[in-house]
């Protein structure tokens, strides 16, 4: 039987995937791992599991295995947590997997980027169940669609791995992968304090999130969870401001669905100007303070 | 302590690649091939562990055509002890790679399989987790730090919101992220010297039945270049015009 299960590691992820569920066109249920989920998006059933935190992948995948067993399609928003667990579940269930689905033609034909976004592949699924991590930007959210039943389940969780420490930075800024405005900085932002003051300052003024290139993260200017690109976060804000960023293929792979891209770079030949909607050839240390001052007026 | 490092031969991650006009595959004329950057980081990490603990023995393995020897030689030059080339022209998808590697793991019984978090050609990020599931071993993906002590590993891994440290009983599967280390530079003579290290060629034990197939490849819709603006005032009015502020 064809049926979809959306797994929301965080409650809002079910809503982010409602557009995907609608386009896929199969009847669907939601499994919410943090006990919050919208009940008006057309899912038949919302299954709630209250977990105080997400256990290591080996235990979680085993715990989820009996719950996903009746489904032909199992999907989650694409991020590090879901890639860790869904690929393991696919291995346990001997299923197929499509990572980073951005579009679909049928329940067995999905589109996904490869080679740092240089190619869009149409992938034919030859074996079910299929596990999918999905980028929500390609699937616009539908209007409310009728209410769901709810049920509670508990998972049997036994991990060989144990978590001995964790640091979650987050803070007051909006979540990078959902923000409407993202301000990102690259290698020329000397050090962490300068990055925070210049890039963080502009982001706060615009109510946005902060992103960074790999070069900035590798040199300790920005924390790892802010990396945007092929191997970092994928963003799709209304406004993306890239300051001191050259525009490598790997970075562009993470931002190309942004509505408006602004580039501030002092090199008129920087590749980013080939993609930016608005390109300002300027020194960011002059342009950003001036922008902030004029925005404040 | 035995560490197994699977390495994949991929198109040069810095090359601009395009699909063939008929969409049947990638246009690979004139592009170089390299060891998948994440696998190179995994090899480097294994070698650093060996430098701390000489009892570490490192085997690298690649599944693919005879040409994968180049990438295995590079891994040997970084410091791996021996290499296995599972020679095949068949198409293995990530579940297929996991299945073949699981067979090899049963034969070699490594304490750790240290691999890349993703291959930069298919960008799948699947094989390691599938392998760990098949072997019923614990996993730590996206590692930025690995500390081995006796029969356990403590792995700091990057997460969506920061980082966390997992304690794993061995055997375990670990995948490398970008920040795990910076691979050493290997000059050509080093690669030539690695020619004398053992390389075992053998056929695949499993015959893959792919669970997915790439039906078509196309170039993504390009973002067209917008316009240059002269100064901050113009930027502000252009943003207001577009409704972006
Ligand atoms: C396997 C792999 C995965 C990768 N994944 C990612 C990824 O996910 N994300 C990512 O970002 N990168 C990734 N990279 C790295 C990528 O290839 C680039 O090296 C990186 O994006 C460059 O970062 P940058 O633009 O900050 O630095 P640079 O390329 O050094 O660019 C800095 C820019 O700043 C400009 N500049 C300097 N001073 C000023 C100033 N005062 N004012 C204005 N402009 C100034 C310069 O003109 C230059 O264009 C990956 C690479 C590999 C091999
Ligand atoms: N053909 C291959 N030979 C050896 N290892 C591979 C091969 N393909 C994938 N791998 C390993 O699996 C990891 C993840 O690959 P993928 O699931 O394709 O993103 C890679 O970083 C390698 O360590």
XYZ file of C-alpha atoms and ligand atoms in Angstrom:
618
model
C 0.000 0.000 0.000
C 1.297 3.453 -0.842
C 1.310 5.722 2.137
C 3.627 8.493 3.349
C 4.980 9.067 6.846
C 6.481 12.484 7.531
C 8.873 12.400 10.453
C 9.210 15.759 12.199
C 12.276 15.825 14.414
C 11.051 19.269 15.429
C 7.347 20.094 15.371
C 7.538 22.810 12.692
C 9.135 20.411 10.202
C 5.799 18.686 9.522
C 4.344 21.974 8.380
C 7.437 22.694 6.256
C 6.819 19.418 4.418
C 3.083 19.752 3.885
C 3.721 21.078 0.358
C 5.821 18.010 -0.403
C 3.082 15.731 0.949
C 0.475 17.445 -1.188
C 2.555 17.220 -4.359
C 3.382 13.551 -3.715
C -0.350 12.943 -3.537
C -0.335 9.902 -1.245
C -2.412 9.674 1.942
C -0.147 10.574 4.813
C 0.520 10.556 8.531
C 2.926 12.589 10.629
C 5.232 11.293 13.334
C 6.276 14.145 15.588
C 9.268 13.508 17.829
C 8.820 16.640 19.910
C 5.075 16.262 20.506
C 4.181 19.497 18.704
C 2.770 19.446 15.177
C 0.120 21.320 13.229
C -3.148 19.373 13.087
C -4.735 21.129 10.140
C -2.537 20.191 7.199
C -4.371 17.255 5.748
C -2.538 14.412 7.476
C -4.863 11.579 8.506
C -3.066 10.861 11.740
C -0.520 12.730 13.830
C 1.444 10.299 15.945
C 3.139 11.976 18.862
C 6.196 10.680 20.639
C 7.435 12.828 23.448
C 11.216 12.599 23.524
C 13.073 14.924 25.836
C 15.939 14.814 23.376
C 16.792 12.957 20.187
C 18.823 9.840 21.070
C 21.897 8.699 19.081
C 21.095 7.366 15.604
C 21.597 3.663 16.296
C 18.982 3.576 19.043
C 16.575 5.965 17.369
C 16.609 4.110 14.041
C 15.869 0.798 15.778
C 13.109 2.400 17.812
C 11.522 3.890 14.683
C 11.767 0.726 12.592
C 8.425 -0.837 13.715
C 6.632 2.502 13.312
C 7.800 3.112 9.732
C 7.226 -0.506 8.659
C 3.712 -0.019 7.171
C 4.745 2.921 4.953
C 6.026 2.982 1.357
C 7.448 6.523 1.671
C 9.160 7.980 4.728
C 10.301 11.611 4.540
C 11.873 14.280 6.722
C 13.261 17.787 6.218
C 16.829 17.540 4.963
C 19.374 18.406 7.648
C 22.219 16.774 9.559
C 19.985 15.120 12.148
C 17.683 13.557 9.571
C 20.482 12.424 7.221
C 22.120 10.697 10.183
C 18.991 8.745 11.108
C 17.035 8.229 7.870
C 19.981 6.690 6.026
C 20.444 4.309 8.936
C 16.736 3.455 8.869
C 16.947 2.853 5.120
C 19.798 0.431 5.827
C 17.800 -1.352 8.541
C 14.695 -1.661 6.367
C 16.704 -2.560 3.247
C 15.042 0.382 1.514
C 16.148 2.949 -1.023
C 17.007 6.538 -0.266
C 16.828 9.915 -1.995
C 18.837 12.651 -0.297
C 17.907 16.331 -0.740
C 14.810 15.951 -2.932
C 13.945 19.332 -4.454
C 11.076 18.304 -6.728
C 9.143 15.261 -7.890
C 7.419 13.982 -11.017
C 5.708 10.939 -9.491
C 5.913 8.864 -6.283
C 8.940 7.075 -7.785
C 10.635 9.936 -9.679
C 12.420 12.607 -7.670
C 14.755 15.459 -8.550
C 17.841 16.181 -6.513
C 21.035 18.190 -6.944
C 24.408 16.458 -7.319
C 28.039 17.523 -7.707
C 27.649 20.639 -5.561
C 24.460 21.637 -7.354
C 26.037 21.637 -10.846
C 23.576 18.979 -11.940
C 19.935 18.176 -11.219
C 19.383 14.432 -11.416
C 16.023 12.748 -11.907
C 16.208 9.652 -9.724
C 14.015 6.637 -10.412
C 13.193 4.701 -7.250
C 13.396 0.969 -7.990
C 12.750 -0.420 -4.499
C 10.326 0.518 -1.713
C 10.225 1.617 1.005
C 11.963 4.827 -0.013
C 13.437 7.184 2.574
C 13.642 10.820 1.548
C 15.252 13.908 2.966
C 13.485 16.865 1.408
C 14.409 20.505 0.900
C 11.165 22.345 1.630
C 11.890 25.385 -0.592
C 10.840 23.502 -3.735
C 7.406 22.627 -2.338
C 5.235 25.647 -1.496
C 3.057 25.207 1.568
C -0.638 24.611 0.820
C -3.450 26.274 2.744
C -4.933 24.498 5.768
C -6.533 21.241 4.738
C -8.678 19.677 7.422
C -7.852 18.194 10.764
C -5.999 15.083 11.815
C -6.601 12.429 14.421
C -3.869 12.170 17.024
C -2.343 9.261 18.848
C 0.541 8.785 21.267
C 3.204 6.116 20.994
C 6.301 5.365 22.965
C 9.506 4.131 21.403
C 11.769 1.419 22.694
C 15.120 3.181 22.723
C 18.406 1.440 23.321
C 21.568 2.963 21.892
C 25.064 1.535 21.939
C 26.363 5.076 21.559
C 25.863 7.488 24.428
C 25.887 11.272 24.344
C 28.358 12.618 26.863
C 28.289 16.289 25.962
C 26.425 18.711 23.738
C 26.535 22.403 22.938
C 23.660 24.104 21.209
C 24.422 27.664 20.272
C 21.307 28.981 18.546
C 20.668 32.073 20.657
C 18.088 34.731 19.948
C 18.481 34.879 16.168
C 16.048 33.122 13.812
C 16.908 29.648 12.581
C 19.210 29.892 9.566
C 17.380 27.358 7.420
C 14.021 29.104 7.881
C 14.982 32.782 8.145
C 13.473 35.402 5.815
C 16.721 37.393 5.867
C 20.240 35.951 6.031
C 23.447 37.977 6.253
C 26.599 35.940 5.564
C 30.273 36.723 5.793
C 33.401 35.137 4.365
C 37.127 34.915 4.809
C 37.958 38.679 5.063
C 36.100 39.024 8.391
C 39.390 38.901 10.359
C 38.211 37.283 13.611
C 35.186 36.104 15.580
C 34.597 39.470 17.260
C 34.700 41.382 13.970
C 32.409 38.816 12.337
C 29.892 39.077 15.155
C 29.991 42.862 15.179
C 29.835 43.464 11.407
C 27.778 40.519 10.101
C 25.855 39.825 13.321
C 25.106 43.536 13.755
C 23.575 43.905 10.299
C 21.627 40.647 10.705
C 20.145 41.841 14.004
C 19.160 45.150 12.508
C 17.280 43.277 9.747
C 15.847 40.672 12.127
C 17.759 38.020 10.196
C 19.986 35.012 10.715
C 23.755 34.847 10.287
C 25.570 32.565 7.840
C 29.189 31.976 6.874
C 31.396 30.364 4.253
C 33.518 27.328 4.887
C 36.604 29.540 4.758
C 35.207 31.651 7.624
C 34.283 28.576 9.669
C 37.595 26.785 9.062
C 39.563 29.777 10.235
C 37.544 30.006 13.446
C 35.791 33.269 12.549
C 32.327 31.676 12.673
C 30.937 28.549 14.392
C 30.399 25.414 12.270
C 26.605 25.413 12.387
C 26.565 28.672 10.414
C 28.238 27.196 7.327
C 26.071 27.602 4.258
C 26.612 25.542 1.115
C 27.036 22.101 -0.427
C 28.174 20.609 2.842
C 26.515 23.062 5.197
C 23.028 24.502 5.515
C 20.752 25.183 2.587
C 18.962 28.501 2.852
C 16.159 30.077 0.836
C 15.413 33.475 2.377
C 13.703 36.442 0.737
C 16.951 38.382 1.116
C 20.499 36.965 1.219
C 23.342 39.419 1.771
C 26.808 37.980 1.027
C 29.646 40.143 2.301
C 33.250 39.288 1.464
C 32.259 36.041 -0.238
C 33.806 35.044 -3.571
C 30.924 32.848 -4.785
C 32.416 29.343 -4.988
C 30.248 26.614 -6.513
C 30.050 24.996 -3.077
C 28.745 28.154 -1.404
C 26.297 29.002 -4.206
C 24.848 25.465 -3.955
C 23.396 26.501 -0.595
C 21.844 29.848 -1.524
C 20.526 29.633 -5.079
C 16.864 29.492 -4.021
C 17.097 32.862 -2.269
C 14.699 35.440 -3.735
C 17.132 38.350 -3.760
C 20.890 37.915 -3.474
C 22.975 40.977 -2.648
C 26.760 40.729 -2.968
C 29.175 43.144 -1.358
C 32.688 42.434 -2.602
C 35.614 44.712 -3.329
C 36.754 42.693 -6.336
C 34.633 43.610 -9.399
C 35.562 40.256 -10.985
C 34.441 38.096 -8.045
C 32.333 35.183 -9.389
C 29.493 36.000 -6.998
C 28.554 38.946 -9.212
C 27.503 36.413 -11.859
C 24.685 35.244 -9.566
C 23.813 38.239 -7.444
C 20.689 40.227 -8.214
C 22.296 43.335 -6.791
C 26.056 43.655 -6.753
C 27.889 46.371 -4.869
C 31.611 46.632 -5.555
C 32.803 48.025 -2.249
C 34.839 47.395 0.865
C 32.487 45.721 3.310
C 34.020 47.603 6.239
C 32.767 50.827 4.673
C 29.585 49.613 3.007
C 28.065 47.743 5.965
C 28.379 50.542 8.549
C 26.970 52.986 5.994
C 24.105 50.595 5.218
C 23.364 50.204 8.921
C 23.366 53.912 9.496
C 21.017 54.584 6.580
C 18.739 51.686 7.507
C 18.435 53.178 10.977
C 16.988 56.376 9.638
C 43.589 -1.678 16.431
C 42.447 -2.040 12.806
C 40.993 0.863 10.859
C 39.308 0.376 7.488
C 38.947 3.459 5.294
C 36.750 3.240 2.162
C 37.754 5.789 -0.477
C 35.868 6.777 -3.593
C 37.286 8.056 -6.872
C 35.324 11.210 -7.789
C 35.530 13.997 -10.365
C 37.758 16.835 -9.245
C 35.587 18.705 -6.726
C 36.920 22.037 -7.998
C 36.172 21.341 -11.677
C 33.080 22.750 -13.350
C 31.131 19.724 -14.521
C 28.111 19.589 -16.777
C 25.675 16.911 -17.847
C 26.008 15.467 -21.368
C 23.628 17.105 -23.853
C 21.436 13.981 -23.928
C 21.214 13.897 -20.123
C 22.603 10.357 -19.900
C 25.477 11.197 -17.582
C 28.209 13.680 -16.743
C 30.477 15.139 -19.387
C 33.784 13.817 -18.116
C 36.014 14.789 -21.032
C 39.118 16.581 -19.726
C 38.257 16.439 -16.045
C 40.653 15.031 -13.503
C 39.691 12.515 -10.864
C 40.591 12.784 -7.221
C 40.084 10.974 -3.972
C 36.769 12.162 -2.475
C 37.865 15.060 -0.198
C 36.004 13.658 2.816
C 37.703 10.283 2.310
C 41.081 11.995 2.148
C 40.255 13.572 5.517
C 39.315 10.089 6.801
C 42.650 8.631 5.620
C 44.535 11.539 7.201
C 42.703 10.952 10.477
C 43.542 7.237 10.478
C 47.202 8.085 9.851
C 47.218 10.605 12.717
C 45.788 7.904 15.004
C 48.575 5.579 13.830
C 51.141 8.244 14.620
C 49.827 8.288 18.197
C 49.473 4.522 18.466
C 51.786 2.464 16.234
C 49.637 -0.646 16.728
C 47.042 0.913 14.412
C 46.866 -0.860 11.051
C 45.165 0.977 8.195
C 43.571 -0.700 5.188
C 42.034 1.442 2.457
C 39.487 0.046 0.035
C 37.930 1.350 -3.142
C 35.117 -0.178 -5.165
C 35.263 0.647 -8.862
C 37.302 0.365 -12.030
C 41.038 -0.381 -12.266
C 41.657 3.382 -12.338
C 40.755 3.627 -8.636
C 44.324 2.450 -8.082
C 45.417 6.118 -8.412
C 43.314 7.131 -5.414
C 44.403 4.080 -3.411
C 48.059 4.929 -4.110
C 47.434 8.424 -2.841
C 45.902 7.009 0.349
C 48.949 4.757 0.744
C 51.183 7.788 0.243
C 49.382 9.625 3.050
C 50.317 6.667 5.260
C 47.836 3.780 4.957
C 49.476 0.341 5.234
C 47.694 -1.601 2.520
C 44.987 -1.294 -0.074
C 42.202 -3.398 -1.519
C 40.765 -2.658 -4.934
C 37.399 -4.298 -5.440
C 37.446 -4.175 -9.183
C 34.116 -3.825 -10.937
C 32.478 -1.918 -13.745
C 29.003 -2.489 -12.262
C 27.078 0.492 -10.897
C 26.860 0.376 -7.121
C 24.507 2.852 -5.457
C 25.042 3.716 -1.760
C 23.038 0.698 -0.481
C 25.142 -1.480 -2.813
C 28.393 0.044 -1.505
C 27.195 -0.551 2.055
C 26.390 -4.188 1.208
C 29.811 -4.826 -0.351
C 31.641 -3.076 2.490
C 29.657 -5.099 5.046
C 31.029 -8.296 3.458
C 34.548 -6.926 3.640
C 34.052 -5.895 7.268
C 33.024 -9.442 8.155
C 36.249 -10.723 6.598
C 38.648 -8.131 8.069
C 36.887 -7.388 11.391
C 38.137 -3.806 11.717
C 37.601 -1.955 15.007
C 36.662 1.208 13.167
C 35.400 1.978 9.696
C 36.287 5.597 9.101
C 34.701 7.030 5.980
C 33.612 10.234 4.290
C 30.311 11.810 5.264
C 29.448 12.116 1.591
C 30.881 11.604 -1.854
C 31.194 14.972 -3.580
C 29.970 13.564 -6.906
C 26.640 12.025 -5.881
C 26.319 14.061 -2.642
C 24.306 11.158 -1.203
C 25.508 10.994 2.404
C 24.118 7.477 2.829
C 26.668 4.665 2.574
C 28.180 4.932 6.072
C 24.870 4.956 7.939
C 23.555 2.056 5.830
C 26.733 0.096 6.522
C 26.500 0.762 10.267
C 22.874 -0.430 10.210
C 23.770 -3.631 8.346
C 26.569 -4.414 10.793
C 24.508 -3.288 13.817
C 27.419 -1.079 14.900
C 26.996 2.340 16.516
C 27.758 5.363 14.339
C 29.039 8.902 14.667
C 28.561 10.968 11.508
C 29.997 14.446 10.818
C 33.008 13.977 13.104
C 35.182 16.980 13.919
C 37.306 15.220 16.570
C 38.094 11.566 17.285
C 39.764 10.326 20.467
C 40.457 6.589 20.753
C 41.030 4.855 24.036
C 41.061 1.089 24.434
C 37.818 -0.349 23.118
C 35.929 2.887 22.764
C 35.961 6.073 20.749
C 34.850 9.495 21.828
C 33.712 11.460 18.801
C 32.785 15.131 18.686
C 30.355 15.679 15.851
C 28.910 18.745 14.191
C 25.143 19.113 14.559
C 22.533 21.469 13.131
C 22.767 23.685 16.184
C 26.345 23.230 17.432
C 28.184 20.087 18.391
C 27.953 17.035 20.605
C 30.250 14.284 21.826
C 29.297 10.624 21.574
C 30.973 7.739 23.343
C 30.971 4.679 21.097
C 31.901 1.128 22.024
C 33.962 -0.404 19.197
C 33.509 -1.621 16.548
C 31.904 1.518 15.148
C 31.429 3.543 11.964
C 32.643 7.152 11.968
C 32.285 9.707 9.149
C 34.526 12.699 8.637
C 33.365 16.278 8.299
C 35.454 19.131 6.911
C 36.846 20.255 10.250
C 38.251 16.898 11.356
C 41.708 17.777 10.042
C 43.553 19.270 7.110
C 45.147 16.517 5.021
C 48.901 16.756 4.556
C 50.352 17.663 1.202
C 51.755 14.705 -0.707
C 54.285 15.396 -3.424
C 54.559 13.093 -6.414
C 57.649 11.227 -5.133
C 55.644 10.173 -2.101
C 52.987 8.695 -4.357
C 55.654 6.867 -6.364
C 57.165 5.487 -3.186
C 53.762 4.177 -2.159
C 53.887 1.931 -5.243
C 55.726 -0.666 -3.218
C 52.965 -0.992 -0.621
C 50.636 -3.996 -1.022
C 47.529 -3.596 -3.178
C 45.164 -6.533 -3.404
C 42.897 -6.649 -6.472
C 39.799 -8.788 -6.243
C 36.280 -9.073 -7.654
C 33.180 -7.909 -5.788
C 31.508 -10.440 -3.490
C 28.018 -9.080 -4.017
C 26.238 -8.343 -7.259
C 24.428 -5.084 -6.885
C 20.760 -4.719 -7.609
C 20.463 -0.938 -7.528
C 17.591 0.494 -5.493
C 17.681 3.772 -7.397
C 18.762 4.713 -10.899
C 19.597 8.116 -12.307
C 17.171 8.475 -15.187
C 18.245 11.897 -16.390
C 20.698 14.678 -15.626
C 20.205 18.325 -16.459
C 21.792 21.675 -15.752
C 19.865 23.562 -13.068
C 18.001 26.696 -14.057
C 20.702 29.353 -13.922
C 20.369 32.485 -11.853
C 21.077 35.271 -14.227
C 23.438 38.009 -13.204
C 21.560 41.000 -11.932
C 23.004 44.449 -12.010
C 25.841 46.274 -10.387
C 24.886 49.176 -8.206
C 27.063 52.159 -7.561
C 26.637 52.826 -3.856
C 24.730 52.140 -0.658
C 21.948 54.642 -1.461
C 21.210 52.861 -4.715
C 21.309 49.513 -2.936
C 18.709 50.698 -0.460
C 16.367 52.035 -3.115
C 16.800 48.888 -5.253
C 15.950 46.723 -2.226
C 12.854 48.799 -1.484
C 11.800 48.606 -5.132
C 12.011 44.803 -5.018
C 10.092 44.690 -1.757
C 13.069 42.984 -0.131
C 13.170 45.332 2.850
C 34.332 19.231 -0.509
C 34.176 20.702 -0.342
C 33.036 21.186 0.285
C 32.879 22.553 0.492
N 31.731 22.997 1.079
C 31.546 24.320 1.230
C 30.334 24.828 1.812
O 29.430 24.085 2.178
N 30.210 26.169 1.946
C 31.191 27.049 1.546
O 30.997 28.263 1.710
N 32.334 26.595 1.011
C 32.539 25.255 0.849
N 33.709 24.815 0.317
C 34.809 25.785 0.117
C 34.697 26.627 -1.149
O 35.291 25.921 -2.218
C 35.428 27.978 -0.997
O 36.768 27.745 -0.639
C 34.806 28.904 0.053
O 33.414 29.006 -0.141
C 35.446 30.283 -0.036
O 35.003 31.104 1.024
P 35.050 32.708 0.934
O 34.192 33.164 -0.199
O 34.743 33.208 2.297
O 36.585 33.009 0.702
P 37.409 33.539 -0.608
O 37.113 32.635 -1.724
O 38.756 33.717 -0.124
O 36.716 34.913 -0.920
C 36.822 36.063 -0.147
C 36.227 37.210 -0.952
O 36.196 38.372 -0.144
C 36.534 39.490 -0.937
N 37.047 40.521 -0.033
C 38.235 40.531 0.628
N 38.319 41.614 1.429
C 37.143 42.295 1.290
C 36.619 43.496 1.873
N 37.305 44.201 2.773
N 35.375 43.909 1.482
C 34.661 43.199 0.544
N 35.119 42.063 -0.032
C 36.339 41.610 0.352
C 37.538 38.980 -1.940
O 37.512 39.791 -3.123
C 37.033 37.560 -2.206
O 36.154 37.521 -3.324
C 33.887 23.452 0.078
C 35.025 22.964 -0.567
C 35.166 21.611 -0.797
C 36.370 21.089 -1.504
N 32.911 3.252 -4.743
C 33.266 3.422 -3.463
N 34.382 2.817 -2.972
C 34.746 2.974 -1.678
N 34.066 3.725 -0.800
C 32.953 4.358 -1.226
C 32.488 4.234 -2.557
N 31.360 4.969 -2.675
C 31.133 5.524 -1.462
N 32.093 5.163 -0.583
C 32.214 5.585 0.823
O 30.953 6.019 1.294
C 30.993 7.399 1.676
C 29.654 8.054 1.457
O 29.275 7.964 0.112
P 27.844 8.434 -0.436
O 26.789 7.673 0.291
O 27.895 8.088 -1.906
O 27.752 9.919 -0.230
C 32.169 7.956 0.894
O 32.708 9.108 1.521
C 33.143 6.784 0.930
O 33.822 6.710 2.169
